[in-house]
Short mmCIF file of N, CA, C and O in Angstrom, two decimals:
data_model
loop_
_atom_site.label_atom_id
_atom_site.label_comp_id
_atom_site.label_asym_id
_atom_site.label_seq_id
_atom_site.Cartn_x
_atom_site.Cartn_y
_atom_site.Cartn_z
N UNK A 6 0.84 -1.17 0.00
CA UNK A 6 0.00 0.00 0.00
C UNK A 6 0.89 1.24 0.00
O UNK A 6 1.65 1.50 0.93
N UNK A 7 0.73 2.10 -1.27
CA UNK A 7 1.92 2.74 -1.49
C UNK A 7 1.14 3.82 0.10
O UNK A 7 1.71 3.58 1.17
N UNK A 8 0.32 4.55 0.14
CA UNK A 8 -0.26 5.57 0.79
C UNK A 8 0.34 5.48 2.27
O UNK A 8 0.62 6.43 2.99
N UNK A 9 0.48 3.90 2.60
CA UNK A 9 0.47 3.33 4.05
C UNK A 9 2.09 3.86 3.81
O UNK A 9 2.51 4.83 4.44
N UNK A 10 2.68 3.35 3.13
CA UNK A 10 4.26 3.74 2.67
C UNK A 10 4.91 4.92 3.31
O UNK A 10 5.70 5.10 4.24
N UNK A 11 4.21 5.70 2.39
CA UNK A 11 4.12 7.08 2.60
C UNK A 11 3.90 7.59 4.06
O UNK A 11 4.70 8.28 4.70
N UNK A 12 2.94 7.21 4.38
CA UNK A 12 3.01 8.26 5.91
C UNK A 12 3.13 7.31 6.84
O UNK A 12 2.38 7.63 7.77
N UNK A 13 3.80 6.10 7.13
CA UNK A 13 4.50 5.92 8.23
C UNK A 13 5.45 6.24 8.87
O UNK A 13 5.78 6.19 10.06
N UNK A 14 6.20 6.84 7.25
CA UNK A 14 7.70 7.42 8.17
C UNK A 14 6.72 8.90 8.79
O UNK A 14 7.68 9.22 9.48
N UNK A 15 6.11 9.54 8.98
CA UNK A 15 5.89 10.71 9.37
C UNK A 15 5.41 10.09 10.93
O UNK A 15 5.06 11.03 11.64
N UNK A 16 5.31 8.89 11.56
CA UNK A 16 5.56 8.58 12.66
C UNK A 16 6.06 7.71 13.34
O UNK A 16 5.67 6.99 14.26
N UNK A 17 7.60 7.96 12.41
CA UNK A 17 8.60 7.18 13.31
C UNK A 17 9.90 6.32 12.63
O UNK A 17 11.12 6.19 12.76
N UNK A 18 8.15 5.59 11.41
CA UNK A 18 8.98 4.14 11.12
C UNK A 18 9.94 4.81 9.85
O UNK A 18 9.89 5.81 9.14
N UNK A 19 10.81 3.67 10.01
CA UNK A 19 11.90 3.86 8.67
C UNK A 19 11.65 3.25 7.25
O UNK A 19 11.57 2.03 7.06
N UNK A 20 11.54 4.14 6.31
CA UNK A 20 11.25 3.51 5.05
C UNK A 20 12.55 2.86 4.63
O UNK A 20 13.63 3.45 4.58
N UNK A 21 12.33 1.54 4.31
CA UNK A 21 13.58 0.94 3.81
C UNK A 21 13.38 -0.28 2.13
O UNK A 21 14.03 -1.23 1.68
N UNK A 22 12.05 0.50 1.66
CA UNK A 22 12.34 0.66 0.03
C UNK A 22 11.56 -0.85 0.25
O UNK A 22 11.24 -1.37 1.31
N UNK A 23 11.37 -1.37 -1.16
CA UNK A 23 10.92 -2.48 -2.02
C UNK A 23 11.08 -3.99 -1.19
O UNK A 23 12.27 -4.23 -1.37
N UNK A 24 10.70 -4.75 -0.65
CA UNK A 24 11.17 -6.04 0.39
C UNK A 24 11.05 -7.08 -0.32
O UNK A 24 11.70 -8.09 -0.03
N UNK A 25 9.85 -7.02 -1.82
CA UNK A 25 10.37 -8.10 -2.37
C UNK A 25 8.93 -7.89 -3.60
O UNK A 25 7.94 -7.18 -3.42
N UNK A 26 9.12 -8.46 -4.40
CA UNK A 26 7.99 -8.31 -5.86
C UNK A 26 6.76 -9.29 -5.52
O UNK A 26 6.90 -10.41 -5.04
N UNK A 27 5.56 -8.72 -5.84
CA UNK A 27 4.60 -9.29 -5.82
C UNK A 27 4.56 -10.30 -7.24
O UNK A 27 4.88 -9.99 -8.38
N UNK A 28 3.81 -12.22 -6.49
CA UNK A 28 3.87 -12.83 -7.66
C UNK A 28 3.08 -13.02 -8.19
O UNK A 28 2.05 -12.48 -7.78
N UNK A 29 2.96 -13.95 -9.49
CA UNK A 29 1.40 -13.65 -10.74
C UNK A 29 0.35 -14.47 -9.36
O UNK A 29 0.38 -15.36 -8.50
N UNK A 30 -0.41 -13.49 -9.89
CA UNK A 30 -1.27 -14.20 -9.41
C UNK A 30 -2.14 -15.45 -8.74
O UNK A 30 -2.74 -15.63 -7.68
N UNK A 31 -1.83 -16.30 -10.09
CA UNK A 31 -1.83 -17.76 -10.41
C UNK A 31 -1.16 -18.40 -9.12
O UNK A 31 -1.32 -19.59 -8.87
N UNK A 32 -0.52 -17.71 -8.44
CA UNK A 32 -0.30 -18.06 -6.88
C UNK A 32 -0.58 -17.91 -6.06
O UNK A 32 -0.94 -16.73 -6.01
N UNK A 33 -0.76 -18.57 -4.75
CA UNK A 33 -1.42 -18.40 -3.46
C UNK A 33 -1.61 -17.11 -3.11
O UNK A 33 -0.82 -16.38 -3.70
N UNK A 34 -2.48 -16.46 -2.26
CA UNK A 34 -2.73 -15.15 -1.87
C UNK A 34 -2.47 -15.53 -0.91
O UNK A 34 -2.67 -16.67 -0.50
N UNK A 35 -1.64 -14.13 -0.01
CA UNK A 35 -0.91 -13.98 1.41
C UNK A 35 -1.78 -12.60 1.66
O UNK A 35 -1.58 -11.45 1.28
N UNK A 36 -2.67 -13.09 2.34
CA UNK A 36 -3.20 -12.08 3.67
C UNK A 36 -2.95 -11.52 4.83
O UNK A 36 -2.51 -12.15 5.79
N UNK A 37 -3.24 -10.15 4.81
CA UNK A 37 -2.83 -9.33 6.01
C UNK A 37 -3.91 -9.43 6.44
O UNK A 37 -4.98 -9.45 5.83
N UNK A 38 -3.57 -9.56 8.31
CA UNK A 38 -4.05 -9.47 9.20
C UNK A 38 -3.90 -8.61 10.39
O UNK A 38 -2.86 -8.61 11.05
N UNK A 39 -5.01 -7.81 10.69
CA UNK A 39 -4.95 -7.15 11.85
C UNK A 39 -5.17 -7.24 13.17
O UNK A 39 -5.98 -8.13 13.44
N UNK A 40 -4.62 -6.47 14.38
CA UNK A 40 -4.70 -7.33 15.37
C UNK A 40 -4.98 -5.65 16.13
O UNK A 40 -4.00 -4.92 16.30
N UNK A 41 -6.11 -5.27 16.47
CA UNK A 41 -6.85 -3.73 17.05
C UNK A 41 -6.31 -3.93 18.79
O UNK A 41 -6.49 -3.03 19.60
N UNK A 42 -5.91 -4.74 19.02
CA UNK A 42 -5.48 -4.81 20.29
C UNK A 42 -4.01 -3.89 20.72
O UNK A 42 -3.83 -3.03 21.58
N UNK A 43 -3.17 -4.44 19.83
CA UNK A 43 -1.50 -4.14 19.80
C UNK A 43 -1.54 -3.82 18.46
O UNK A 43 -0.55 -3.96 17.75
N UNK A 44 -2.48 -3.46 18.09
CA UNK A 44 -2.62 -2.68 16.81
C UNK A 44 -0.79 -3.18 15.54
O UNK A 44 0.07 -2.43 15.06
N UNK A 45 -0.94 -4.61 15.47
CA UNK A 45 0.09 -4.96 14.68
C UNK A 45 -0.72 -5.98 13.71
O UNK A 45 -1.75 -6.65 13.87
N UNK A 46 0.38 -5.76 12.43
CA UNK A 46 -0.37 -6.86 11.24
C UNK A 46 0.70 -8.17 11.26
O UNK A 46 1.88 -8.33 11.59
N UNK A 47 -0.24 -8.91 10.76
CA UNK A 47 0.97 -10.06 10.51
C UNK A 47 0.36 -10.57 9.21
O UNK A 47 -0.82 -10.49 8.89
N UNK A 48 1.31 -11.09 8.53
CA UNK A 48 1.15 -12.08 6.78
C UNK A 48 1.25 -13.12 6.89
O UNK A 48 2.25 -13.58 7.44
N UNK A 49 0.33 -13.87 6.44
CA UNK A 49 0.32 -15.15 5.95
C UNK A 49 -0.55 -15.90 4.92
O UNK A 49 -1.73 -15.63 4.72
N UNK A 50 0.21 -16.94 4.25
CA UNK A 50 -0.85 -17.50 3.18
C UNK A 50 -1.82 -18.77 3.85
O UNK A 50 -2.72 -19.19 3.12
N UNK A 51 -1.65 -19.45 5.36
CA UNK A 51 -1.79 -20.36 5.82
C UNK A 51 -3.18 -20.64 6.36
O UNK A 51 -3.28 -20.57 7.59
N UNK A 52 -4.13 -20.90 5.75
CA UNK A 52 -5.41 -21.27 5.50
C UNK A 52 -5.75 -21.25 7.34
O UNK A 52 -6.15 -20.21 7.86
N UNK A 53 -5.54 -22.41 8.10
CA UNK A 53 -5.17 -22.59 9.33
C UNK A 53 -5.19 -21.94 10.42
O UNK A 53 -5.99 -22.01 11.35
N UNK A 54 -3.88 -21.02 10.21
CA UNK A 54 -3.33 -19.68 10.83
C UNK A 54 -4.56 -18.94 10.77
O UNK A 54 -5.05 -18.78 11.89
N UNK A 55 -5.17 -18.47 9.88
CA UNK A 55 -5.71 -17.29 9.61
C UNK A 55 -7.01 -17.60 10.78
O UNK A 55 -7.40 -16.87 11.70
N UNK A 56 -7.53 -19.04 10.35
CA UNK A 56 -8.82 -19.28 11.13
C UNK A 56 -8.54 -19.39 12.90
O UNK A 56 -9.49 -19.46 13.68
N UNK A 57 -7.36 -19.40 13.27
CA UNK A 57 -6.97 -19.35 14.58
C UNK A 57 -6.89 -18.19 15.01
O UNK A 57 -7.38 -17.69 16.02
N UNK A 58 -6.05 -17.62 13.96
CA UNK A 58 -6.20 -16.31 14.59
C UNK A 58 -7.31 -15.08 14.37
O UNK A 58 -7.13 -13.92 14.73
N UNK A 59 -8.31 -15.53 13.82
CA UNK A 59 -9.45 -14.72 13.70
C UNK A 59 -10.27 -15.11 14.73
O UNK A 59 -10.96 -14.25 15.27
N UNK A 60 -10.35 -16.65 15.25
CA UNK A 60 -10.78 -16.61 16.83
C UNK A 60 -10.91 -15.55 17.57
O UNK A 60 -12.01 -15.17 17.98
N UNK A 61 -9.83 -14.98 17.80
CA UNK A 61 -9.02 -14.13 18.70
C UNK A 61 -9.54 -12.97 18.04
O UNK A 61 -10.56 -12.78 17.39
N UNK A 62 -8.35 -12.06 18.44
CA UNK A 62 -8.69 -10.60 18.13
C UNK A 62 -8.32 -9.79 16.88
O UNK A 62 -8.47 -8.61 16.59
N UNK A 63 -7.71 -10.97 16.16
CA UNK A 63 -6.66 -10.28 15.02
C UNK A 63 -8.00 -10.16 13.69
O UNK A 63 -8.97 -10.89 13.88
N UNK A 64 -8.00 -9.37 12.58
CA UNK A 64 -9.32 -8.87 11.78
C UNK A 64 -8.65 -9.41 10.51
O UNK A 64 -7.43 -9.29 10.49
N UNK A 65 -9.26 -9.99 9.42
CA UNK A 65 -8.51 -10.57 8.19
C UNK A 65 -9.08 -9.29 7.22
O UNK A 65 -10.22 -8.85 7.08
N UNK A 66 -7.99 -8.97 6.71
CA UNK A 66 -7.92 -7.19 6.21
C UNK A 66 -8.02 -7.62 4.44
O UNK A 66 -8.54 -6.79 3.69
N UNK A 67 -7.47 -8.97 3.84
CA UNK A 67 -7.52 -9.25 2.43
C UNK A 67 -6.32 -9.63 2.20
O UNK A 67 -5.30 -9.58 2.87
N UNK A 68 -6.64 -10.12 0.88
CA UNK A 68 -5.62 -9.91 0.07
C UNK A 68 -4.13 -9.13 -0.06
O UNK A 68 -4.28 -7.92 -0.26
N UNK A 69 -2.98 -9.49 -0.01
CA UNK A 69 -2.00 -8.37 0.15
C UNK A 69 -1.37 -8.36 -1.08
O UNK A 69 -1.49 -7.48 -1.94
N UNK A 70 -0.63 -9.46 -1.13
CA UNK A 70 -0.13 -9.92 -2.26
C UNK A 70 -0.03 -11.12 -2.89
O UNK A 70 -0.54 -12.08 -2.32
N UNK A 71 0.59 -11.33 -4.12
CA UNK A 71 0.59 -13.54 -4.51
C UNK A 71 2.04 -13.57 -3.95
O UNK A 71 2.84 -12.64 -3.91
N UNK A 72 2.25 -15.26 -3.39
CA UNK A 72 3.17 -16.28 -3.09
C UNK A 72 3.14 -17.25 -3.56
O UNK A 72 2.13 -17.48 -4.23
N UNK A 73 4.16 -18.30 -3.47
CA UNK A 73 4.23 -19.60 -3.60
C UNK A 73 4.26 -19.94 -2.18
O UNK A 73 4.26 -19.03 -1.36
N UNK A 74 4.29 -21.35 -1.76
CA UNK A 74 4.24 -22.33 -0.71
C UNK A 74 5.08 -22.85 -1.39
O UNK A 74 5.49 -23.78 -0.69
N UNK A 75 5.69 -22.87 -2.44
CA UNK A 75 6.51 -24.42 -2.67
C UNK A 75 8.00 -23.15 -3.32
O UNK A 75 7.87 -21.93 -3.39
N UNK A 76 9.25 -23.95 -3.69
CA UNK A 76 10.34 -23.26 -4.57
C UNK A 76 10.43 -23.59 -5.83
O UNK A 76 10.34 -24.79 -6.06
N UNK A 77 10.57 -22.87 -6.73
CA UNK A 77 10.94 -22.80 -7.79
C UNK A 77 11.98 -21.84 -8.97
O UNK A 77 12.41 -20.76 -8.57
N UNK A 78 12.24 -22.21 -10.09
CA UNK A 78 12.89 -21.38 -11.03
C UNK A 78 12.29 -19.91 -10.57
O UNK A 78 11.10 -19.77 -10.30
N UNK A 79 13.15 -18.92 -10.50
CA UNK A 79 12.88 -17.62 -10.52
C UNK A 79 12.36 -17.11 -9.31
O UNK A 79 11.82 -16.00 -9.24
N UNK A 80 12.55 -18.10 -8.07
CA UNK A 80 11.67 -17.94 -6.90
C UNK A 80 12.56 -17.74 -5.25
O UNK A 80 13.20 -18.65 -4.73
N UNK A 81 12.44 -16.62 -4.77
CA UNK A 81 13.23 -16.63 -3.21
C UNK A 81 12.41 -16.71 -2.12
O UNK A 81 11.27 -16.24 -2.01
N UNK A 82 13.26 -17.52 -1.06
CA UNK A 82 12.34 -17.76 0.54
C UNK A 82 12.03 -15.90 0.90
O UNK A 82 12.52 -14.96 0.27
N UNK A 83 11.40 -15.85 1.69
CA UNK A 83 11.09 -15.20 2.81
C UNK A 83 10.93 -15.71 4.24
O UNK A 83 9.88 -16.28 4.56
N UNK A 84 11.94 -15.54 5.12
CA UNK A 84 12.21 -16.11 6.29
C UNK A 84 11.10 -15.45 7.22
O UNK A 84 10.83 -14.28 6.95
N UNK A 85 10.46 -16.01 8.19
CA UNK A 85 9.90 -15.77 9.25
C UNK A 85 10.07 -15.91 10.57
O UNK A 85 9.53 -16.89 11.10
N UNK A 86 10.60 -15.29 11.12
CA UNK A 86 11.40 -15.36 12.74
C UNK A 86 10.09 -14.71 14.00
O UNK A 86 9.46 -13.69 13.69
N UNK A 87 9.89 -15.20 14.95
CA UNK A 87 8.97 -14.53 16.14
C UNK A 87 9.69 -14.67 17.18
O UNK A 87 10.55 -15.52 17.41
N UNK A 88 9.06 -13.16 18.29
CA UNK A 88 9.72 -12.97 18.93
C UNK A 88 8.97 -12.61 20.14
O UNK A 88 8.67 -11.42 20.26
N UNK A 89 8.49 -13.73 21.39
CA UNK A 89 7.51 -14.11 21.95
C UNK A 89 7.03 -12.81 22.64
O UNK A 89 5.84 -12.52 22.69
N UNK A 90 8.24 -11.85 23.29
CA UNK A 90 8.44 -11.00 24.35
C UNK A 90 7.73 -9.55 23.65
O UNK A 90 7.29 -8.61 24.32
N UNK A 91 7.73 -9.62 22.45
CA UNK A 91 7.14 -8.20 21.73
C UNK A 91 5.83 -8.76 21.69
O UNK A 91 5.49 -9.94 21.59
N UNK A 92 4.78 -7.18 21.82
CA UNK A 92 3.55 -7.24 21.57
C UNK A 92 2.99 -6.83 20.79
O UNK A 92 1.86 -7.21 20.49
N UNK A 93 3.85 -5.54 20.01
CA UNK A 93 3.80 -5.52 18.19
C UNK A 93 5.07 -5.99 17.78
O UNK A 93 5.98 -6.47 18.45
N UNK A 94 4.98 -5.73 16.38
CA UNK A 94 6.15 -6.36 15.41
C UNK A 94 6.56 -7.79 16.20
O UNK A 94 7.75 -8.03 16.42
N UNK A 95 5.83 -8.45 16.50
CA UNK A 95 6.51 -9.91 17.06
C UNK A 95 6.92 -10.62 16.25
O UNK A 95 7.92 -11.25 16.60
N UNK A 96 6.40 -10.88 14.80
CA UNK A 96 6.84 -11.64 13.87
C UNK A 96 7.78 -10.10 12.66
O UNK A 96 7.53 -8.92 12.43
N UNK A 97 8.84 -11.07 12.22
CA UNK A 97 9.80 -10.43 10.91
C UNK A 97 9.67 -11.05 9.81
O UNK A 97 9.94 -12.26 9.76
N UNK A 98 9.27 -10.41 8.81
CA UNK A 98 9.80 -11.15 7.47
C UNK A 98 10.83 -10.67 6.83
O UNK A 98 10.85 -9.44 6.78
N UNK A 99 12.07 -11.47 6.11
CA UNK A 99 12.37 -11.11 5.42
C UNK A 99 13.60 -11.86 4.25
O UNK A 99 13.83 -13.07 4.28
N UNK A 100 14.08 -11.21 3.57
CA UNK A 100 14.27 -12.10 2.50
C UNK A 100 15.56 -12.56 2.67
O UNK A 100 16.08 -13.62 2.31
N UNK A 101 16.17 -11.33 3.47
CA UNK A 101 17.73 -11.50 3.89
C UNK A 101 18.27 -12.83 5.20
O UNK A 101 17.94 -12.88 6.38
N UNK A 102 19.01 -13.58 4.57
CA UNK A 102 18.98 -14.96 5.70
C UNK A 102 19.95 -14.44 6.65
O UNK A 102 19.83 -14.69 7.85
N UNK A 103 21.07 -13.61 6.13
CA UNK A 103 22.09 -13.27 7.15
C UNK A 103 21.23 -12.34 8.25
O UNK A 103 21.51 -12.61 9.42
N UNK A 104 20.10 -11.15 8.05
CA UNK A 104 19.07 -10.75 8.68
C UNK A 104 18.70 -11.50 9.95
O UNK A 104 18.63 -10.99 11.07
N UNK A 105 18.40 -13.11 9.55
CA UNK A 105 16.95 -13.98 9.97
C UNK A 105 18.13 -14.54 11.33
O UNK A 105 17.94 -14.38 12.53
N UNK A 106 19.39 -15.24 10.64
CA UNK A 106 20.46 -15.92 11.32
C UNK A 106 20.67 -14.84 12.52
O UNK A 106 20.78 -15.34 13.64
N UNK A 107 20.73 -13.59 12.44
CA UNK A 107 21.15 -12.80 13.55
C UNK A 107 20.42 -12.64 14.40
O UNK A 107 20.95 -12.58 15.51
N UNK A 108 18.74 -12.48 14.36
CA UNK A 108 17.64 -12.14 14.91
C UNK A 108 17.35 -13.39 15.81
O UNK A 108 17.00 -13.20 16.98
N UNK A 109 17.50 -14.96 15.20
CA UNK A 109 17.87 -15.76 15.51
C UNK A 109 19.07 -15.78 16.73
O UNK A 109 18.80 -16.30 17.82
N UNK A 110 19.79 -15.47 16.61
CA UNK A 110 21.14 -15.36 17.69
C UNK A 110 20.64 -14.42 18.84
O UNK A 110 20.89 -14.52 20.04
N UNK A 111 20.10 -13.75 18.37
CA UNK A 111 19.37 -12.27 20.17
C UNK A 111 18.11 -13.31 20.33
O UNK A 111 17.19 -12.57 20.67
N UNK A 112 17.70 -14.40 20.28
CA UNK A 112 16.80 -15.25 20.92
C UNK A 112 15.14 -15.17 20.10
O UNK A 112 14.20 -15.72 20.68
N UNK A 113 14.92 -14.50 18.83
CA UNK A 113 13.63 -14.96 17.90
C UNK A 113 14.23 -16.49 17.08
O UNK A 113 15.19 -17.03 16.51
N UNK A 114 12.98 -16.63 17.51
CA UNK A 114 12.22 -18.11 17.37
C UNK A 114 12.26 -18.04 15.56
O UNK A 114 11.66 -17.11 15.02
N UNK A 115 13.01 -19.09 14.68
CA UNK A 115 13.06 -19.17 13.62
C UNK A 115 11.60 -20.28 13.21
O UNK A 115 11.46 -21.49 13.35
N UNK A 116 10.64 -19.20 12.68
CA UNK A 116 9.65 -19.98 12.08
C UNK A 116 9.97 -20.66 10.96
O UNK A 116 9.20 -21.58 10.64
N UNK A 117 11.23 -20.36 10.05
CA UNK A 117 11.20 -21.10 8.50
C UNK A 117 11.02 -20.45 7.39
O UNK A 117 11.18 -19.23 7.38
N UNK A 118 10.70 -21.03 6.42
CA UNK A 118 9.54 -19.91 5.32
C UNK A 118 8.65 -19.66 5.24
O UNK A 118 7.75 -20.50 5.16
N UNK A 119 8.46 -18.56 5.21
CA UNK A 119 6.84 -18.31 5.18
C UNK A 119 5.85 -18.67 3.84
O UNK A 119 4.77 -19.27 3.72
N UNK A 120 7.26 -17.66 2.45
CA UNK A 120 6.57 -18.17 1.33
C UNK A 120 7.63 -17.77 0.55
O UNK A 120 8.66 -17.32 1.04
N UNK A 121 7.39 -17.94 -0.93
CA UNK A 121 8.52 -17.99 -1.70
C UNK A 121 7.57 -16.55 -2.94
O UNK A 121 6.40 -16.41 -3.32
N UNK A 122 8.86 -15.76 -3.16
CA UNK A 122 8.52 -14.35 -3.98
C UNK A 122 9.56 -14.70 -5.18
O UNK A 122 10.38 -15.61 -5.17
N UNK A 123 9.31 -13.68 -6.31
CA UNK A 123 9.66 -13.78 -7.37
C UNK A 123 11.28 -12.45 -7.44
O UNK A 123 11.18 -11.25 -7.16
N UNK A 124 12.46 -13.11 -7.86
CA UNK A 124 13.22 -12.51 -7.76
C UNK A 124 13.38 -11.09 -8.22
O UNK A 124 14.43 -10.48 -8.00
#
């Protein structure tokens, strides 16, 4: 959401550009989810996840972007690390493993991949 982009840095957060290309379509949809409590989103494509956590307090907001679940030609992980002790931003994505390995080392919980994006 370019708009969301845009005016977060005007409270606080750091824009740090492009994290990874949205894929055709023809691939799984990864939904954002909101959570009005700790007012944090989290992504996922995981059918599962979503229905657990809509139990609760978190709001299923749509569509964000396409993924894969599986790897392929032309295709990179996105790592997912959580981090029990935060009550926003608890979960990280991102594409960088040397990133995931470090976040990993200060004590977040290496979830794996989340999903696979187009290079």
């Amino acid at each position: 959401n370019l708009k969301e982009y845009e005016t977060l840095p005007l409270y606080g957060w750091k824009a740090e550009g492009v994290a990874w290309k949205n894929a055709d379509e023809a691939l799984m949809p990864v939904y954002r989810l909101y959570n009005p409590v700790t007012s944090d989103h989290h992504y996922t494509l995981n059918e599962k996840e979503i229905g657990i956590l809509t139990k609760g307090a978190w709001k299923k907001e749509g569509v964000c972007f396409y993924a894969s679940n599986t790897s392929g030609a032309g295709l990179n992980p996105v790592y997912r690390v959580y981090n029990k002790a935060l009550t926003t931003g608890s979960h990280h994505l991102t594409m960088n493993e040397k990133e995931k390995n470090h976040l990993v080392s200060l004590g977040w919980a290496d979830e794996g991949i989340a999903f696979y994006v187009p290079n």
